[in-house]
CSV table of C-alpha atoms and ligand atoms in Angstrom, one decimal:
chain,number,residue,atom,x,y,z
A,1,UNK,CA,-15.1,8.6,-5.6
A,2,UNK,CA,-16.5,12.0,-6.9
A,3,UNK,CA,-16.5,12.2,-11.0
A,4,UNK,CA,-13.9,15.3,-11.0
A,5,UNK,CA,-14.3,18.6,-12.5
A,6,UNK,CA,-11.8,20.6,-10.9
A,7,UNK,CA,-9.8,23.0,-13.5
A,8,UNK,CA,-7.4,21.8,-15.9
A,9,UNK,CA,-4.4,24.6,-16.0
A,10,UNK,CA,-3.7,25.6,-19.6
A,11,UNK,CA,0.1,23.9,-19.2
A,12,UNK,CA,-1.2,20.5,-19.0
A,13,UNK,CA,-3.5,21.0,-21.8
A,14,UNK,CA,-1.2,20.2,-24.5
A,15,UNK,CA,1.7,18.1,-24.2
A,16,UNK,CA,3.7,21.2,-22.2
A,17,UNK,CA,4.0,19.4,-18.8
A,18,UNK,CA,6.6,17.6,-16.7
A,19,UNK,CA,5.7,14.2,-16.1
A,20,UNK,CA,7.4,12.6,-13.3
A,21,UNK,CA,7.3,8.4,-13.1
A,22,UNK,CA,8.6,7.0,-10.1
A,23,UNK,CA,9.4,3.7,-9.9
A,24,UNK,CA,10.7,1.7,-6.8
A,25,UNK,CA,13.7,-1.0,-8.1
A,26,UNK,CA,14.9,-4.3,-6.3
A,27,UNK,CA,16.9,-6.4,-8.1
A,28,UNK,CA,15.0,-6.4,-10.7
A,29,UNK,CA,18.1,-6.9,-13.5
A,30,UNK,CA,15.9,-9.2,-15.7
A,31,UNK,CA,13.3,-6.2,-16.4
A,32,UNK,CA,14.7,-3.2,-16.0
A,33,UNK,CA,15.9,-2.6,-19.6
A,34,UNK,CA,12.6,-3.7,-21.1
A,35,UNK,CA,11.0,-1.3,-18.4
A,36,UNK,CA,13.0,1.8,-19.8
A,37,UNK,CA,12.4,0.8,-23.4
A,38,UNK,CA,8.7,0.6,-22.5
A,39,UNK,CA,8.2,4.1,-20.7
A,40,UNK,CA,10.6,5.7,-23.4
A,41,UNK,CA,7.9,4.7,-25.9
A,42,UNK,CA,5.4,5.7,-23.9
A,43,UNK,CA,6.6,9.5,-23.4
A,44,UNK,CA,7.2,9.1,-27.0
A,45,UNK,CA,3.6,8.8,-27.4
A,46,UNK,CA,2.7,11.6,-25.1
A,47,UNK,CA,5.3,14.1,-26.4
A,48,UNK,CA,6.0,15.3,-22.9
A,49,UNK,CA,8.9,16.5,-20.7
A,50,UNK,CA,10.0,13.4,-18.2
A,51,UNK,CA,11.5,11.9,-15.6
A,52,UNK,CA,12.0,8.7,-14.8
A,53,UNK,CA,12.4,8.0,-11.2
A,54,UNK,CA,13.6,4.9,-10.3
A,55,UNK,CA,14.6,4.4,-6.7
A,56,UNK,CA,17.4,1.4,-6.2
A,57,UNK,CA,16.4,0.1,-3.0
A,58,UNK,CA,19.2,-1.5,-2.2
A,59,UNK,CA,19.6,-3.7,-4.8
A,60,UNK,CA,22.6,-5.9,-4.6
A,61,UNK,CA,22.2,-7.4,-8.6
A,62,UNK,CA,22.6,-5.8,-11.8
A,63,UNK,CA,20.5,-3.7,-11.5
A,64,UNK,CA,22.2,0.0,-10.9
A,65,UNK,CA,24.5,-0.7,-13.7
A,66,UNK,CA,21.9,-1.1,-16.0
A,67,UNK,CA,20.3,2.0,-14.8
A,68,UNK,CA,23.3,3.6,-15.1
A,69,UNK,CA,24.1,2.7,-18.2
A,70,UNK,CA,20.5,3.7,-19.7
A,71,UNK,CA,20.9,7.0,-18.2
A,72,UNK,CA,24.1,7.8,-19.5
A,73,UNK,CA,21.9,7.6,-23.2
A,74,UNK,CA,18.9,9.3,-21.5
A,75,UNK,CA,19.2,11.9,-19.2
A,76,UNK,CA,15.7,11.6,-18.2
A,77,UNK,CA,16.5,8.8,-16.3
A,78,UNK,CA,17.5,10.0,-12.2
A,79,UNK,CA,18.6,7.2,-10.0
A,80,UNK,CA,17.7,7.4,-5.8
A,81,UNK,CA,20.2,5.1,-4.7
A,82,UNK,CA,19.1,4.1,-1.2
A,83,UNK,CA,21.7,3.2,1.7
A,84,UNK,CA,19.6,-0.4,2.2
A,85,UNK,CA,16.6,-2.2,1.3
A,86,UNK,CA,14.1,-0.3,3.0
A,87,UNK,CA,11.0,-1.4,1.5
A,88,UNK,CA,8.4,-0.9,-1.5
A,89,UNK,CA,6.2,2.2,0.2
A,90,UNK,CA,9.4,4.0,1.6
A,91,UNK,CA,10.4,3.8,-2.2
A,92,UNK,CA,7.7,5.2,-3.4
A,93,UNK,CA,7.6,8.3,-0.8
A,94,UNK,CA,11.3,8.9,-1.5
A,95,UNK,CA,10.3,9.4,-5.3
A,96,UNK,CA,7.2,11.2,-4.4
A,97,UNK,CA,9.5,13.5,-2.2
A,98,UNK,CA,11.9,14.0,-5.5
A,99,UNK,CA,9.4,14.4,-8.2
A,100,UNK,CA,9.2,17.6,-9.9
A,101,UNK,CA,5.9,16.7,-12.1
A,102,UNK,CA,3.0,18.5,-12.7
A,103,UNK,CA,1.6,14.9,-12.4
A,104,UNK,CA,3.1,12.0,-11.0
A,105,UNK,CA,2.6,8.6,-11.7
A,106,UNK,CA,3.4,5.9,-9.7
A,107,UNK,CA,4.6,2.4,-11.5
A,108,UNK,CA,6.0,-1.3,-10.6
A,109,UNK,CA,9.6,-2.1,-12.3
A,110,UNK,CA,8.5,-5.7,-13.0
A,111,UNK,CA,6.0,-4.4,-15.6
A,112,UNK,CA,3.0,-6.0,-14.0
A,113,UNK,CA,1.4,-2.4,-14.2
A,114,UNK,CA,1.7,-1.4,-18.4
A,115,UNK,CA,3.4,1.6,-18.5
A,116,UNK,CA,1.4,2.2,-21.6
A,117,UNK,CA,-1.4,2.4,-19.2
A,118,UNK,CA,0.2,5.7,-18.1
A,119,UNK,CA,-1.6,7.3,-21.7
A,120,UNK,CA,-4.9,6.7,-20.6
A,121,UNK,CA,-4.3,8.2,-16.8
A,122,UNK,CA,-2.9,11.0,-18.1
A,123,UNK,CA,-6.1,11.7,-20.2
A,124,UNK,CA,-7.7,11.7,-17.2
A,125,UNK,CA,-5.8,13.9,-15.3
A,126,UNK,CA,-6.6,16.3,-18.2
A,127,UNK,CA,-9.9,16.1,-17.4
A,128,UNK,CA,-8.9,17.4,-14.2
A,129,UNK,CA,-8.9,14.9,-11.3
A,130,UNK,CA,-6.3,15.0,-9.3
A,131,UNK,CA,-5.7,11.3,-8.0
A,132,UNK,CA,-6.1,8.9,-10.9
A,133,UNK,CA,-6.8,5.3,-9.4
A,134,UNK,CA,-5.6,2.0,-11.6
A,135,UNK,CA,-7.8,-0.4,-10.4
A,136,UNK,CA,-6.9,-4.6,-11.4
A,137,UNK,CA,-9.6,-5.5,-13.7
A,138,UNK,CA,-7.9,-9.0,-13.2
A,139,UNK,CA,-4.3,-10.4,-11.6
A,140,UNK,CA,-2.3,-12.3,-14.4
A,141,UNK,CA,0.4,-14.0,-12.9
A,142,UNK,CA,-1.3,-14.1,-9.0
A,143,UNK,CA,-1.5,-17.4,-7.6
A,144,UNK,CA,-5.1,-18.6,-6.8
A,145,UNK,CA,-4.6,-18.0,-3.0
A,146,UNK,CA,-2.9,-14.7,-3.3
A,147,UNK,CA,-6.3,-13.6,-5.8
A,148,UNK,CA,-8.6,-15.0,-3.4
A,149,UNK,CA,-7.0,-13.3,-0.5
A,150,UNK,CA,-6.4,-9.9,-1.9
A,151,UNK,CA,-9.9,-9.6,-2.9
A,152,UNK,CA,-11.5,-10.7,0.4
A,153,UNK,CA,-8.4,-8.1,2.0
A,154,UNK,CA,-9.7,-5.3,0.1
A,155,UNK,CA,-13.4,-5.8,0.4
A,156,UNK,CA,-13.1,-6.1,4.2
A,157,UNK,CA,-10.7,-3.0,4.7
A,158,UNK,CA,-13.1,-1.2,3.1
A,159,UNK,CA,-15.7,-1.8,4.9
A,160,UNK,CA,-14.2,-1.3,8.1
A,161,UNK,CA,-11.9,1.9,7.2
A,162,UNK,CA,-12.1,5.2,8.3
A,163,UNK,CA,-11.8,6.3,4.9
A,164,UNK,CA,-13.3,5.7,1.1
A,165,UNK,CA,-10.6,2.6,-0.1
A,166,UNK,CA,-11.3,1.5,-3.8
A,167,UNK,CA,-10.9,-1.9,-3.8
A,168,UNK,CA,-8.5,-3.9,-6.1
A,169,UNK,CA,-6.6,-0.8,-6.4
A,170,UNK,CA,-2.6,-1.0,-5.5
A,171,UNK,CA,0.3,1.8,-6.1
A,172,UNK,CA,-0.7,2.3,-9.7
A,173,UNK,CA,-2.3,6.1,-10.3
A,174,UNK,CA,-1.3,9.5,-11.4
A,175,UNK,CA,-1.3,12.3,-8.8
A,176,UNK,CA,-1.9,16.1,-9.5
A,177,UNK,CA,1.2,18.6,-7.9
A,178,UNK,CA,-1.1,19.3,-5.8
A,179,UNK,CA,-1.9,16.1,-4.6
A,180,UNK,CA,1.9,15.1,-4.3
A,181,UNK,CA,2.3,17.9,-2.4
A,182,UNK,CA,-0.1,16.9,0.3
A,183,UNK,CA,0.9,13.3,0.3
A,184,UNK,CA,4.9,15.0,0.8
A,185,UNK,CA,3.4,16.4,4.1
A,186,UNK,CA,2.0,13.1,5.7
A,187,UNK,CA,5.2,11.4,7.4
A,188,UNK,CA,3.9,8.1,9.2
A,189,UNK,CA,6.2,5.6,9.7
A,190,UNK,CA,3.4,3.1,8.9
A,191,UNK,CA,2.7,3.8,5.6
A,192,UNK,CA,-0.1,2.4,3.5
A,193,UNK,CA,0.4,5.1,0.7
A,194,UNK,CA,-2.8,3.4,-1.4
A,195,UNK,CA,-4.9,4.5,2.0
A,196,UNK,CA,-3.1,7.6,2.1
A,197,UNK,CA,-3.9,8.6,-1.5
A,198,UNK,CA,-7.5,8.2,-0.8
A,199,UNK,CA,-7.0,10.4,2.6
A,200,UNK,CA,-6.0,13.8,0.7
A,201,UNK,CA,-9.0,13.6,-1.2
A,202,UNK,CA,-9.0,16.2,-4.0
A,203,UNK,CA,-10.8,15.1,-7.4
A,204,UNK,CA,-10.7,11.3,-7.1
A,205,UNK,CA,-11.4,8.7,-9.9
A,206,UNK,CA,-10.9,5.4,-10.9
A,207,UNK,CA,-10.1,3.4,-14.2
A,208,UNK,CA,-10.0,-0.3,-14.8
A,209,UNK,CA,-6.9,-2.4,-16.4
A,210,UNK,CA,-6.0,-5.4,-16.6
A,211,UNK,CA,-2.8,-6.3,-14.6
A,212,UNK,CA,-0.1,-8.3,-16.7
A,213,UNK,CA,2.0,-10.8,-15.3
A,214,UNK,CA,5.9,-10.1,-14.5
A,215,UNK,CA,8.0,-9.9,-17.2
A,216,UNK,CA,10.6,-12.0,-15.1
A,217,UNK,CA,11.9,-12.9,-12.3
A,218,UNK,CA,10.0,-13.3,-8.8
A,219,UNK,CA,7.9,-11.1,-6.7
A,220,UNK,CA,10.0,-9.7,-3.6
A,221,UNK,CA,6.8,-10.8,-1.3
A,222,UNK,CA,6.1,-13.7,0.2
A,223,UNK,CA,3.0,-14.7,2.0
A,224,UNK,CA,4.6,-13.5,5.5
A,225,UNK,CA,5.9,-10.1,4.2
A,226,UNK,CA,2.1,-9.7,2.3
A,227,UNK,CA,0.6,-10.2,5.7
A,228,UNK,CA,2.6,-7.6,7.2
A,229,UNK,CA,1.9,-5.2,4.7
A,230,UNK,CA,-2.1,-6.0,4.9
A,231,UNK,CA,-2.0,-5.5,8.8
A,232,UNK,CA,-0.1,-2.2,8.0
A,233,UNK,CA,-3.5,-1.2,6.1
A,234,UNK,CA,-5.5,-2.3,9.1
A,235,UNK,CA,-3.4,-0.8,11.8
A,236,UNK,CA,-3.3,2.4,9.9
A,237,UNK,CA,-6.8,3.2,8.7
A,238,UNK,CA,-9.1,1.6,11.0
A,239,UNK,CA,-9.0,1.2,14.6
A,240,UNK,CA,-11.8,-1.6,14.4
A,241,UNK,CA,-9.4,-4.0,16.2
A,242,UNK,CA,-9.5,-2.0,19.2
A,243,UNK,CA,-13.1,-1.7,19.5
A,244,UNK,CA,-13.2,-5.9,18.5
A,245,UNK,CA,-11.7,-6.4,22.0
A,246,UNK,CA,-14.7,-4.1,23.9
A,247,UNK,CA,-17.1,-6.5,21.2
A,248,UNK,CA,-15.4,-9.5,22.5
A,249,UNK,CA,-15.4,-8.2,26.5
A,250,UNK,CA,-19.2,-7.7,26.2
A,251,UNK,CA,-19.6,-11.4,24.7
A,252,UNK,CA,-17.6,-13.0,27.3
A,253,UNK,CA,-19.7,-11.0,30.0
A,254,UNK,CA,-23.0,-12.5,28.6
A,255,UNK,CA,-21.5,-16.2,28.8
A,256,UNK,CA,-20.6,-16.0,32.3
A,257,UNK,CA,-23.8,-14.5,33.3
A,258,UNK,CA,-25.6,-17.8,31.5
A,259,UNK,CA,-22.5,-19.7,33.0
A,260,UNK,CA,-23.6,-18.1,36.4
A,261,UNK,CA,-27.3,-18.4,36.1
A,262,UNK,CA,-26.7,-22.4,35.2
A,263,UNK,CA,-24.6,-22.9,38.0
A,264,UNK,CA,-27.5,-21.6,40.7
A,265,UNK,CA,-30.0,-23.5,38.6
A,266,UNK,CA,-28.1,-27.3,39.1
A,267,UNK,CA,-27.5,-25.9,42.5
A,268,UNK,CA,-30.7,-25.8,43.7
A,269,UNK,CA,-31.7,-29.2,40.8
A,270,UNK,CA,-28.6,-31.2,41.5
A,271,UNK,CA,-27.7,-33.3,38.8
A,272,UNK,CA,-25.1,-36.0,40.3
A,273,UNK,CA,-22.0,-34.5,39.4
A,274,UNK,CA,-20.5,-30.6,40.1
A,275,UNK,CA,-20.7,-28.9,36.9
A,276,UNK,CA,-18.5,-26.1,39.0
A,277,UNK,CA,-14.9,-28.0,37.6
A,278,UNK,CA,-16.0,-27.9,33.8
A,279,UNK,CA,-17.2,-24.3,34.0
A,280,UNK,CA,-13.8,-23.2,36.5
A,281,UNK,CA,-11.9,-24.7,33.7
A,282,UNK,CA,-13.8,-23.5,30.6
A,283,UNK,CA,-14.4,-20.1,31.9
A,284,UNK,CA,-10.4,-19.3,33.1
A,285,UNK,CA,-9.5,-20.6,29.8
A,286,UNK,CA,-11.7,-18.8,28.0
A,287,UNK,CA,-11.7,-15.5,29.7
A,288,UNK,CA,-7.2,-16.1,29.8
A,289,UNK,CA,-7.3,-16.3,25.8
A,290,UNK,CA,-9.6,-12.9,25.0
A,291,UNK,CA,-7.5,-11.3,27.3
A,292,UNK,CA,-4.5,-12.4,25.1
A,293,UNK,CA,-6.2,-11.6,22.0
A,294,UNK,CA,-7.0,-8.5,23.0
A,295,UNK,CA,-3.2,-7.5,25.0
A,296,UNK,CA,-2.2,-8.6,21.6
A,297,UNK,CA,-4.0,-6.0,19.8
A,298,UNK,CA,-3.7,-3.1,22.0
A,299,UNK,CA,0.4,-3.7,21.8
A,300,UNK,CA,-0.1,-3.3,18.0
A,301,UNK,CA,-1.5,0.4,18.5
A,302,UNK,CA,1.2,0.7,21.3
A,303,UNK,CA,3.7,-0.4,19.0
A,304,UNK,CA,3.1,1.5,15.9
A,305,UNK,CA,2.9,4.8,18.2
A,306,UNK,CA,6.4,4.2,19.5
A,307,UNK,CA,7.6,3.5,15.8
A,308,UNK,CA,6.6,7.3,15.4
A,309,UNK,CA,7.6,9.0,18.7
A,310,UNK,CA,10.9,7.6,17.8
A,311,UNK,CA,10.8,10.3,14.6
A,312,UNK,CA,13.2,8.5,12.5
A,313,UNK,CA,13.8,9.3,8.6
A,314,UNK,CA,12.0,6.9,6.1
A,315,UNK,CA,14.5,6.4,4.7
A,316,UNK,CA,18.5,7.4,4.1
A,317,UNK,CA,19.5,8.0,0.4
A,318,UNK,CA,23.3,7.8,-0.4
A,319,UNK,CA,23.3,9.3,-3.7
A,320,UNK,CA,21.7,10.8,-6.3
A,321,UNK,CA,22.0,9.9,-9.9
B,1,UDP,N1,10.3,-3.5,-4.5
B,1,UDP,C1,11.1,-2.6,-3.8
B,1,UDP,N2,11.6,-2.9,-2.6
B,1,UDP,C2,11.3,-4.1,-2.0
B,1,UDP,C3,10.4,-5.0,-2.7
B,1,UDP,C4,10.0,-4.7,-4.0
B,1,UDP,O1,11.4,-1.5,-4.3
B,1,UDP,O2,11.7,-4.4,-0.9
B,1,UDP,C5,9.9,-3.2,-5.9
B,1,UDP,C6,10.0,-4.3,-6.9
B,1,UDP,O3,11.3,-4.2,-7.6
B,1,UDP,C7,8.9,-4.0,-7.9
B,1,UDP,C8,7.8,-3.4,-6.9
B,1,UDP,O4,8.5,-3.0,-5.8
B,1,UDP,O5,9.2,-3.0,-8.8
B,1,UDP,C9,6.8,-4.5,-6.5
B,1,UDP,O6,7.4,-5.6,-6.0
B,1,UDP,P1,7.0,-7.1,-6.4
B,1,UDP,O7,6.7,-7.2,-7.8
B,1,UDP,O8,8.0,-8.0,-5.8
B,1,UDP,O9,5.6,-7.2,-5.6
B,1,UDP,P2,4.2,-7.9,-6.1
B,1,UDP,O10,3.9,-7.3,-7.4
B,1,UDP,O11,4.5,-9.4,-6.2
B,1,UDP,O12,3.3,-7.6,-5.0
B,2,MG,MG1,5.1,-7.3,-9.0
């Protein structure tokens, strides 16, 4: 990530700027209110103009009516109301796609991510980067497993990705106009928006904080839905599994030329039994399963191109609030 130095316009010197927060929402009734009360004190603090974003996906609790009935006393407040669940990252684009900000930050309703945090990335975006990266100094509230897997996730998508990932870094960041305005253009179907922020590039930094636990209720991911989301990252920002199965092809090759060379060797030293059964046996298996592995992989890429030739909206919105 390059330190940034990019210039700071004179409206977001002061406090005169738009600050859009956008915040995706499922039934989260047990912290929405205390979410609201939190950001209000927030843009109290940074005397701004703002908007708070929060896109209902599809909640089926409390939840809208609370909205609704904090935005009736703050008119600040916009509700997305979307036509089903559709997912975290599809909420996110939809507020991206609606935000008006001259910066835009991006924020969890279960006030895992402080909103008072939002002070410290705006400070930065003063100083004139344009993609302000919140990265988890630690995971309150993470089970063990969840820590340990996230971290080894991160580290290795890194590593193999076709572009620069922070690791421990999630949805929580600011974005520049100009930056949302780039991210508005990317329509994937697939959409690791973390990955995607890194792809614009623009003045990139990072800042460390410390990641509270929920302030109620439970998280909307479970270990099957997590590993969907990870492969998402994968599938879209590396195409390392592909080249695995050519990795795999030429290791297979080498063992059945050994395979072959022992099998002349005990023909011409016979050793009592036919070592031809185990090897027929060994090598079909072996040789049927990388095949699998690697169909299995290929279908991924094949599927994930047929989700976008099909073109379809990310997401349908039924009102706006
Ligand atoms: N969320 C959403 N749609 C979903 C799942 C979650 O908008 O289908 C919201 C949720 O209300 C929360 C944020 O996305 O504000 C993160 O979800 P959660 O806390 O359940 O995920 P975790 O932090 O456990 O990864
Ligand atoms: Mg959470």
């Amino acid at each position: 990530m390059s330190e940034g130095t990019g210039t700071v316009q004179s409206a977001e010197n002061g406090t005169d700027f738009l600050l859009s927060v956008v915040l995706p929402i499922y039934n989260e009734e047990a912290c929405a209110l205390e979410c609201v009360r939190r950001l209000q004190a927030t843009m109290q603090k940074l005397q701004c103009r703002y908007e708070l974003l929060f896109v209902n996906d599809g909640s089926t609790d409390q939840t809208l009516s609370i909205l609704r009935d904090e935005k009736s006393r703050d008119p600040s407040i916009k509700i997305l109301n979307f036509s089903r669940n559709f997912g975290h990252q599809p909420a996110i684009s939809a507020g991206l796609d609606h935000a008006k900000g001259d910066a835009v930050v991006i924020l969890d309703s279960d006030l895992q991510d402080p909103p008072e945090f939002i002070v410290q990335l705006v400070a930065k975006w003063k100083e004139g980067h344009d993609v302000v990266h919140a990265q988890r100094r630690n995971r309150a509230g993470d089970s063990a497993l969840k820590k340990i897997l996230a971290a080894g996730y991160y580290r290795f998508l890194t590593r193999i990705s076709e572009v620069e990932l922070p690791i421990d870094v999630g949805d929580f960041r600011l974005i520049s106009r100009k930056a949302a305005d780039a991210i508005k253009l990317l329509r994937e179907r697939h959409r690791y928006i973390r990955g995607m922020m890194c792809w614009v590039g623009f003045h990139q930094t990072t800042i460390q904080y410390d990641r509270d636990p929920r302030f109620s209720g439970k998280s909307k991911f479970s270990l099957a839905r997590q590993a969907k989301f990870a492969m998402e990252g994968l599938f879209s920002f590396s195409t390392f599994p592909m080249r695995v199965a050519t990795y795999i092809g030429l290791f297979v090759m080498c063992v059945a030329l050994l395979i072959l060379m022992g099998t002349v060797y005990t023909f011409f030293n016979p050793v009592g039994i036919s070592p031809l059964w185990g090897v027929i046996l060994f090598t079909v298996l072996f040789v049927g399963s990388i095949q699998l592995i690697c169909l299995g992989l290929l279908g991924e890429y094949i599927g994930y191109t047929y989700e976008e030739t099909k073109q379809r909206p990310l997401y349908f919105l039924f009102e706006i609030e």
